Amino acid sequence: YYSLSGEDILGTSMDEYPVEARQIIVYLLTNHEGLDIKDVGSLMKRKAWVMRAALKRIKGKMENDPYLREMIEEISAKV
């Protein structure tokens, strides 16, 4: 879905694709893997409040974008 490296994911780029990919990762790790938001922050080298904001943003996007929601469901089924 995204052709990004681990460096892109953990980096600081605010370009659309890395940001959205990070948000999806936060969603999957918290909602499907059951990780605590603080643990996700540690994994992604970001503060917990940043992860909470990312989670809130991706949930909002999923409510308004059926394509994004379907894509995340497909990713979730594969992991």
CSV table of C-alpha atoms in Angstrom, one decimal:
chain,number,residue,atom,x,y,z
A,1,TYR,CA,0.0,0.0,0.0
A,2,TYR,CA,2.8,2.4,0.8
A,3,SER,CA,6.3,1.9,-0.5
A,4,LEU,CA,8.1,3.3,2.5
A,5,SER,CA,11.2,2.2,4.4
A,6,GLY,CA,11.5,1.8,8.1
A,7,GLU,CA,13.5,5.0,8.1
A,8,ASP,CA,10.5,6.8,6.4
A,9,ILE,CA,8.1,5.5,9.0
A,10,LEU,CA,10.3,6.5,11.9
A,11,GLY,CA,11.4,9.7,10.3
A,12,THR,CA,10.1,13.2,10.8
A,13,SER,CA,8.7,13.8,7.3
A,14,MET,CA,5.3,15.5,7.3
A,15,ASP,CA,4.6,14.5,3.7
A,16,GLU,CA,1.1,12.9,3.3
A,17,TYR,CA,2.2,9.2,2.7
A,18,PRO,CA,4.6,8.8,5.7
A,19,VAL,CA,2.1,10.6,8.0
A,20,GLU,CA,-0.8,8.5,7.0
A,21,ALA,CA,1.2,5.3,7.1
A,22,ARG,CA,2.3,6.2,10.7
A,23,GLN,CA,-1.3,6.9,11.6
A,24,ILE,CA,-2.4,3.5,10.3
A,25,ILE,CA,0.4,1.8,12.2
A,26,VAL,CA,-0.8,3.4,15.4
A,27,TYR,CA,-4.3,2.3,14.7
A,28,LEU,CA,-3.3,-1.3,14.0
A,29,LEU,CA,-1.0,-1.6,17.0
A,30,THR,CA,-3.6,-0.2,19.4
A,31,ASN,CA,-6.8,-1.6,18.0
A,32,HIS,CA,-5.7,-5.0,16.6
A,33,GLU,CA,-2.6,-5.8,18.7
A,34,GLY,CA,-3.8,-4.3,21.9
A,35,LEU,CA,-0.7,-2.3,22.6
A,36,ASP,CA,-0.9,0.7,25.0
A,37,ILE,CA,-0.5,4.1,23.3
A,38,LYS,CA,2.7,4.7,25.4
A,39,ASP,CA,4.2,1.5,24.1
A,40,VAL,CA,3.4,2.5,20.6
A,41,GLY,CA,5.0,5.8,21.2
A,42,SER,CA,8.2,4.1,22.4
A,43,LEU,CA,8.2,1.9,19.3
A,44,MET,CA,7.8,4.8,17.0
A,45,LYS,CA,10.1,7.1,18.9
A,46,ARG,CA,7.4,9.6,19.6
A,47,LYS,CA,5.6,11.0,22.6
A,48,ALA,CA,2.3,9.4,23.7
A,49,TRP,CA,0.3,12.6,23.0
A,50,VAL,CA,1.5,12.6,19.4
A,51,MET,CA,0.4,9.0,19.1
A,52,ARG,CA,-3.0,9.8,20.6
A,53,ALA,CA,-3.4,12.6,18.1
A,54,ALA,CA,-2.4,10.3,15.2
A,55,LEU,CA,-5.0,7.7,16.4
A,56,LYS,CA,-7.7,10.3,16.6
A,57,ARG,CA,-6.9,11.6,13.1
A,58,ILE,CA,-6.9,8.2,11.4
A,59,LYS,CA,-10.2,7.2,13.1
A,60,GLY,CA,-11.7,10.4,11.8
A,61,LYS,CA,-10.4,9.8,8.3
A,62,MET,CA,-11.8,6.2,8.4
A,63,GLU,CA,-15.2,7.5,9.3
A,64,ASN,CA,-15.3,9.8,6.2
A,65,ASP,CA,-13.3,7.7,3.7
A,66,PRO,CA,-14.7,4.2,2.9
A,67,TYR,CA,-11.7,3.5,0.7
A,68,LEU,CA,-9.2,4.1,3.5
A,69,ARG,CA,-11.3,2.1,5.9
A,70,GLU,CA,-11.4,-0.8,3.5
A,71,MET,CA,-7.6,-0.6,2.9
A,72,ILE,CA,-6.9,-0.7,6.6
A,73,GLU,CA,-9.3,-3.7,7.0
A,74,GLU,CA,-7.3,-5.5,4.2
A,75,ILE,CA,-4.0,-4.7,5.9
A,76,SER,CA,-5.4,-5.8,9.2
A,77,ALA,CA,-6.5,-9.2,7.7
A,78,LYS,CA,-3.0,-9.8,6.3
A,79,VAL,CA,-1.1,-9.2,9.6
